[in-house]
Amino acid sequence: MKLAIFGEIGVDWLVDRNGFIQSRWGGAGLYAAVAAARQEAGVELLTLIGPELNRNIKSIWEFLGVSFNKAQYHEKYSFPRYMVTGFSNYQTKVTRPMSQLKFNHQYYPQISADVQGILIFPIGHTIPIELCREAFERGIPVFLDPKPNQESILDAREALPYTTFLLVNEQEILLLAETDNRSNAIDKLKDAGPEYIVVKNGIRGCSIFKKGILVEEIPAFRSLVLCSLGSGDVFGGVLATTFLETQDLKFSADLASCVAANFIENFEVETVIPKKAARIDVMQRERISWLSSNLQVYLAGPFFSDQELFWVNQVCDILESAGIRVLSPSRENGVIGQYENWEQRKTIFEQDLVLLENADLVVAILDHDDPGTCFEMGYAYNKKIPIIGLKTSISPLNNMITFGCNKICTSIEQLMSEVYSYGKK
């Protein structure tokens, strides 16, 4: 089975939360190609390369099964570079191009006669419309994965009539359909060409639609995330490869989700899990099935200084990115300032208690010894609402706080693991 992949190779500069910088070869085309090759597909990478690419690293990719026979070499080609932040566990990933200059390429590769499917990403923000049309006319399934920038989205709209599988995240589908509502976007795109739309939801798994009808919800898999960059591209490479082999879309998406979860536990691109191991891992790795639940978490913590508010908002964002409904008193009911009168203060107090009583679980931030947080914990304890404390500082805790919590966590990762366990109950 042979898969063609049109997409770029780039250099990713990754900056962690402590300012430490490291780089690796990446790019959507490379991530997907290595992942597909590790699933024992014959992979033809249609891409641009230049003298910067070390022969040794290229030979490793070729050894893994990636063919560069139709790649185009340019002596003056400079690989695109991206600065990436927020790639660690439970962070919001941000990718910024390090140069706005794009290589003005004229690259129109031919699709080999034995290719059974083609996965297309942009190169230089450009999607090859003619390549999509050629594949469509030859009856070759087209898997299209645009990126969330104007040029790519405009090209993707033009390529939709030739597309079999549209692979998008939430942002991309809203841009494609020019709407701010996902249901409206699915409805608008159902007759635009793709037979299937696969919406990648990150930690919430993926949703598969056939002609506008939801046919599968695929859960994500538990993962000890080291670097999340490239996970969506790996997902696309494995999905396309496995579907062409099995014609089973549910299994293909499930396996792709599992391989992506394994991939982000490592830093090196070449460590993508091979086919046989992946098919064992998909049966053994824990799925995050609780995300479909209606778990509501009351977030108790101080928010009276910029530092306190930043930490509370960061924890809130992490919980919500995992699909959890967060009841935040500062957001829902407001913050008491110096100008609120007695009645206004009393109203906010009562509204906060109503919010607390609606919670299934309390997450309490314990780093700042806030008396309001302590009161909320005592109230929740009396109402038999479970409490998970988050304390990242080394100062000792009051005995009442220690034994009032069902669990005290010292990191975001540990906190999320505990929240997972309550979400499954």
XYZ file of C-alpha atoms in Angstrom:
425
model
C 0.000 0.000 0.000
C 1.416 3.367 -1.016
C 0.540 6.823 0.299
C 1.736 10.104 -1.184
C 2.132 13.010 1.238
C 2.441 16.598 0.027
C 3.785 18.786 2.820
C 6.756 20.720 4.048
C 9.774 19.903 6.146
C 10.709 22.637 8.587
C 12.821 23.408 11.620
C 10.982 23.842 14.912
C 12.518 25.905 17.706
C 10.808 24.936 20.947
C 10.885 27.332 23.914
C 9.714 25.840 27.209
C 8.207 27.690 30.182
C 11.677 28.179 31.704
C 13.075 29.734 28.537
C 15.102 26.659 27.550
C 15.355 26.373 23.748
C 15.880 23.258 21.664
C 15.304 22.503 17.999
C 14.340 19.555 15.839
C 13.415 18.782 12.260
C 9.658 18.910 11.836
C 6.957 20.207 9.542
C 3.565 18.670 8.826
C 4.835 16.687 5.848
C 7.682 15.101 7.791
C 5.625 14.299 10.896
C 2.912 12.607 8.837
C 5.379 10.810 6.554
C 7.387 9.231 9.377
C 4.189 8.211 11.182
C 2.731 6.625 8.042
C 5.991 4.843 7.228
C 6.120 3.377 10.742
C 2.726 1.824 10.021
C 4.457 -0.054 7.175
C 3.057 2.048 4.344
C 5.123 2.917 1.330
C 5.405 6.697 1.698
C 6.277 9.091 -1.099
C 7.010 12.510 0.413
C 6.319 15.293 -2.072
C 8.296 18.183 -0.624
C 11.048 20.739 -1.107
C 14.551 20.196 0.230
C 17.807 22.134 0.198
C 21.477 21.911 1.194
C 20.731 22.443 4.907
C 19.309 18.927 5.146
C 22.028 16.668 6.467
C 22.444 13.503 4.409
C 22.648 11.385 7.542
C 19.282 12.450 8.973
C 17.663 12.100 5.552
C 19.036 8.557 5.310
C 17.389 7.725 8.660
C 13.994 8.863 7.348
C 14.573 6.816 4.194
C 15.495 3.798 6.309
C 12.170 4.196 8.144
C 10.365 4.022 4.788
C 10.042 7.618 3.566
C 10.884 8.049 -0.127
C 12.257 11.367 -1.423
C 12.299 10.278 -5.076
C 9.858 13.017 -6.085
C 11.066 15.680 -3.675
C 12.446 18.770 -5.406
C 15.932 19.981 -4.485
C 16.820 23.676 -4.659
C 20.326 24.906 -3.923
C 18.939 28.177 -2.519
C 16.030 26.666 -0.611
C 15.860 27.607 3.060
C 13.650 25.451 5.246
C 10.893 27.335 7.080
C 11.534 27.894 10.768
C 8.968 28.158 13.538
C 9.183 29.246 17.157
C 6.856 27.160 19.304
C 5.702 27.787 22.877
C 3.103 26.017 25.012
C 3.985 22.552 23.682
C 4.170 20.884 27.094
C 1.416 19.090 28.958
C -1.864 21.028 29.313
C -0.572 24.229 27.714
C -1.917 26.242 24.797
C 0.447 25.720 21.876
C 1.448 28.798 19.858
C 3.475 28.514 16.635
C 5.039 31.612 15.077
C 6.976 31.712 11.785
C 10.468 33.100 12.360
C 10.451 34.694 8.914
C 7.619 36.034 6.781
C 9.606 35.343 3.610
C 8.476 32.289 1.664
C 10.440 30.452 -0.995
C 8.769 31.145 -4.341
C 8.572 27.540 -5.452
C 7.232 26.111 -8.688
C 6.633 22.564 -7.563
C 4.067 20.435 -9.368
C 4.890 16.774 -8.679
C 3.212 13.919 -10.481
C 1.284 11.279 -8.570
C 2.837 7.851 -9.098
C 0.708 5.212 -10.792
C 0.747 2.911 -7.752
C -0.330 5.531 -5.180
C -3.576 4.564 -3.415
C -4.163 7.760 -1.472
C -2.750 11.251 -1.016
C -2.510 13.350 2.147
C -2.122 17.049 1.474
C -0.787 19.801 3.731
C 0.211 23.291 2.577
C 3.746 24.086 1.481
C 4.470 27.772 1.987
C 0.786 28.236 2.919
C -0.179 26.940 -0.552
C -2.365 23.903 -1.278
C -1.856 22.309 -4.743
C -5.334 22.512 -6.281
C -4.284 20.751 -9.499
C -2.831 17.853 -7.534
C -6.138 17.473 -5.693
C -8.034 17.567 -8.978
C -5.721 14.992 -10.587
C -6.160 12.593 -7.657
C -9.934 13.073 -7.707
C -10.151 12.353 -11.430
C -8.067 9.199 -10.971
C -10.274 7.984 -8.125
C -7.534 8.404 -5.515
C -8.828 9.394 -2.050
C -7.676 12.877 -1.033
C -7.025 13.572 2.657
C -6.829 17.356 3.052
C -5.363 18.969 6.180
C -5.217 22.780 5.853
C -3.595 25.155 8.329
C -5.252 28.156 10.037
C -3.907 30.981 7.886
C -5.639 32.974 5.175
C -3.769 31.594 2.161
C -4.200 27.971 3.194
C -7.890 28.401 4.023
C -8.634 30.108 0.692
C -6.902 27.295 -1.205
C -8.647 24.657 0.913
C -12.068 26.030 -0.031
C -11.134 25.644 -3.682
C -9.873 22.093 -3.073
C -12.969 20.898 -1.178
C -14.802 19.536 -4.273
C -11.896 17.110 -4.814
C -11.532 16.116 -1.155
C -12.594 12.761 0.318
C -11.492 13.352 3.924
C -11.243 16.826 5.427
C -9.022 16.783 8.526
C -9.400 19.952 10.599
C -9.255 21.291 14.112
C -11.895 23.562 15.628
C -10.243 26.780 14.459
C -9.733 25.564 10.901
C -13.296 24.386 10.331
C -14.697 27.697 11.581
C -12.383 29.605 9.242
C -13.275 27.369 6.300
C -17.004 27.819 6.825
C -16.750 31.490 7.838
C -18.805 31.001 10.977
C -18.271 30.994 14.737
C -20.370 27.887 15.388
C -19.128 24.336 14.757
C -22.571 22.873 14.029
C -23.170 25.580 11.444
C -19.744 24.888 9.954
C -20.455 21.162 9.577
C -23.822 21.905 8.005
C -22.315 24.439 5.617
C -19.513 22.126 4.466
C -21.506 18.884 4.187
C -22.272 19.472 0.489
C -18.976 21.192 -0.377
C -17.292 17.966 -1.468
C -15.768 15.935 1.376
C -17.474 12.652 2.149
C -16.034 12.735 5.667
C -15.065 15.581 7.981
C -12.792 14.622 10.870
C -12.627 17.306 13.555
C -9.554 16.954 15.763
C -10.425 18.055 19.296
C -7.032 17.646 20.962
C -7.337 16.098 24.408
C -11.049 15.563 23.718
C -10.355 13.117 20.879
C -11.993 13.576 17.482
C -15.442 13.681 15.907
C -16.210 12.076 12.538
C -19.019 13.391 10.351
C -20.327 11.814 7.154
C -22.202 14.274 4.960
C -23.018 16.385 7.995
C -24.102 13.503 10.265
C -22.025 12.626 13.335
C -21.079 8.956 12.944
C -18.275 8.470 15.486
C -16.824 10.098 18.594
C -13.279 8.848 19.138
C -11.887 9.451 22.645
C -8.354 10.622 23.246
C -5.825 8.424 25.030
C -4.004 9.137 28.260
C -0.508 10.429 27.635
C 2.455 11.764 29.622
C 3.029 14.696 27.303
C 6.578 15.810 26.597
C 5.985 17.709 23.357
C 2.575 17.981 21.686
C 3.868 19.602 18.486
C 3.089 17.533 15.387
C 0.487 15.301 17.025
C -2.268 16.353 14.612
C -0.027 15.657 11.613
C 0.935 12.241 12.994
C -2.782 11.568 13.478
C -3.427 12.381 9.811
C -0.609 10.182 8.548
C -1.745 7.163 10.556
C -5.443 7.715 9.792
C -4.842 7.850 6.037
C -2.505 4.848 6.036
C -4.698 2.649 8.204
C -7.910 3.498 6.385
C -6.382 2.704 2.996
C -5.314 -0.660 4.406
C -8.458 -1.607 6.383
C -11.319 0.582 5.050
C -12.400 0.770 8.720
C -12.655 4.453 9.625
C -13.445 3.965 13.315
C -10.456 1.674 13.865
C -8.252 3.965 11.769
C -9.137 7.028 13.840
C -8.775 5.073 17.082
C -5.320 3.824 16.106
C -4.298 7.284 14.875
C -5.362 8.800 18.195
C -3.340 6.183 20.077
C -0.210 6.673 17.957
C -0.484 10.449 18.443
C -0.730 9.934 22.220
C 2.403 7.789 22.122
C 4.233 10.252 19.848
C 3.857 13.206 22.208
C 5.509 11.235 25.024
C 8.833 11.520 23.158
C 10.866 14.354 21.679
C 12.520 12.704 18.686
C 10.373 12.509 15.548
C 11.859 9.149 14.592
C 10.489 7.419 17.714
C 6.949 7.043 16.319
C 5.620 3.694 17.530
C 5.749 0.958 14.829
C 2.700 -0.850 13.498
C 2.745 -4.034 15.587
C 3.431 -2.193 18.833
C 0.758 0.397 17.995
C -1.889 -2.294 17.584
C -1.021 -3.643 21.007
C -0.916 -0.171 22.553
C -4.367 0.727 21.218
C -5.819 -2.187 23.200
C -3.890 -1.458 26.396
C -3.616 2.340 26.664
C -6.278 4.031 28.777
C -8.860 6.112 26.938
C -10.089 9.418 28.328
C -13.733 8.425 28.042
C -14.846 10.664 30.884
C -14.703 13.771 28.687
C -18.259 13.133 27.540
C -19.472 13.479 31.133
C -21.029 16.617 32.620
C -18.433 17.041 35.351
C -18.583 20.527 36.909
C -15.585 21.793 38.867
C -15.698 24.750 41.248
C -12.347 26.538 41.124
C -11.511 28.026 44.521
C -8.536 30.340 44.751
C -7.401 33.917 45.361
C -7.670 36.453 42.549
C -6.814 39.781 44.163
C -3.371 40.375 42.634
C -2.094 40.000 39.080
C 0.009 36.995 40.100
C -2.914 35.272 41.814
C -5.293 36.000 38.937
C -2.784 34.733 36.367
C -2.403 31.391 38.191
C -6.157 30.949 38.709
C -6.828 31.722 35.030
C -4.096 29.327 33.905
C -5.567 26.458 35.930
C -9.032 27.365 34.626
C -7.818 27.301 31.003
C -6.174 23.907 31.489
C -9.335 22.398 32.960
C -11.542 23.848 30.229
C -9.179 22.698 27.470
C -9.865 19.178 28.752
C -13.592 19.655 28.203
C -14.469 20.323 31.852
C -17.134 22.811 32.867
C -15.410 25.176 35.293
C -17.470 27.163 37.778
C -15.282 30.192 38.465
C -16.701 32.601 41.078
C -14.594 35.528 39.872
C -15.768 35.023 36.299
C -19.391 34.104 37.012
C -20.173 36.527 39.833
C -17.455 39.166 39.685
C -14.707 40.332 42.021
C -15.371 42.460 45.097
C -13.594 45.803 44.824
C -13.227 48.716 47.192
C -16.381 50.435 45.934
C -18.941 47.622 46.440
C -21.434 48.324 49.209
C -22.695 45.896 51.858
C -25.629 44.594 49.801
C -23.481 44.045 46.713
C -20.931 42.114 48.753
C -23.651 39.977 50.317
C -25.153 39.228 46.890
C -21.797 38.050 45.525
C -21.288 35.891 48.634
C -24.673 34.210 48.170
C -24.136 33.720 44.425
C -20.758 32.101 45.078
C -22.394 29.618 47.452
C -25.049 28.729 44.862
C -22.263 28.115 42.351
C -20.398 25.962 44.858
C -23.457 23.837 45.616
C -23.806 23.033 41.897
C -20.286 21.596 41.719
C -19.397 17.907 41.487
C -15.838 18.608 42.579
C -13.812 21.477 44.067
C -10.293 22.297 42.906
C -8.683 24.538 45.521
C -5.495 26.518 44.872
C -3.551 26.449 48.135
C -0.404 28.433 47.354
C -1.471 31.768 48.842
C -3.178 30.927 52.180
C -6.340 32.693 51.084
C -9.087 32.813 53.786
C -11.845 32.841 51.159
C -10.519 29.609 49.669
C -10.388 28.055 53.145
C -14.045 28.990 53.751
C -15.090 27.523 50.380
C -13.279 24.301 51.225
C -14.995 24.048 54.599
C -18.382 24.675 53.014
C -17.715 22.019 50.352
C -16.498 19.548 52.991
C -19.725 20.025 54.943
C -21.730 19.428 51.749
C -19.679 16.270 51.060
C -18.323 17.689 47.797
C -14.875 16.147 47.049
C -11.939 18.564 47.245
C -8.649 18.353 45.342
C -5.994 20.783 46.535
C -3.237 22.146 44.293
C -0.115 23.324 46.112
C 3.109 23.973 44.213
C 4.932 25.886 46.981
C 6.937 24.209 49.757
C 5.387 26.016 52.742
C 3.559 23.714 55.212
C -0.221 23.347 55.184
C -2.614 23.821 58.072
C -3.783 20.483 59.466
C -7.465 21.287 58.758
C -6.630 21.953 55.105
C -4.531 18.799 54.831
C -7.284 16.505 56.075
C -10.104 18.492 54.504
C -8.830 17.616 51.025
C -9.478 14.248 49.411
C -6.144 14.661 47.644
C -3.412 17.301 47.551
C -1.507 17.592 44.267
C 1.841 19.274 43.714
C 1.699 19.682 39.929
C -0.773 20.345 37.139
C -0.135 16.859 35.760
C -1.030 15.231 39.078
C -4.083 17.476 39.416
C -5.406 16.498 35.994
C -4.849 12.826 36.754
C -6.986 13.180 39.890
C -9.684 15.093 38.015
C -9.686 12.283 35.422
C -10.421 9.761 38.145
C -13.402 11.733 39.460
C -14.702 12.298 35.952
C -14.945 8.547 35.399
C -17.004 7.938 38.564
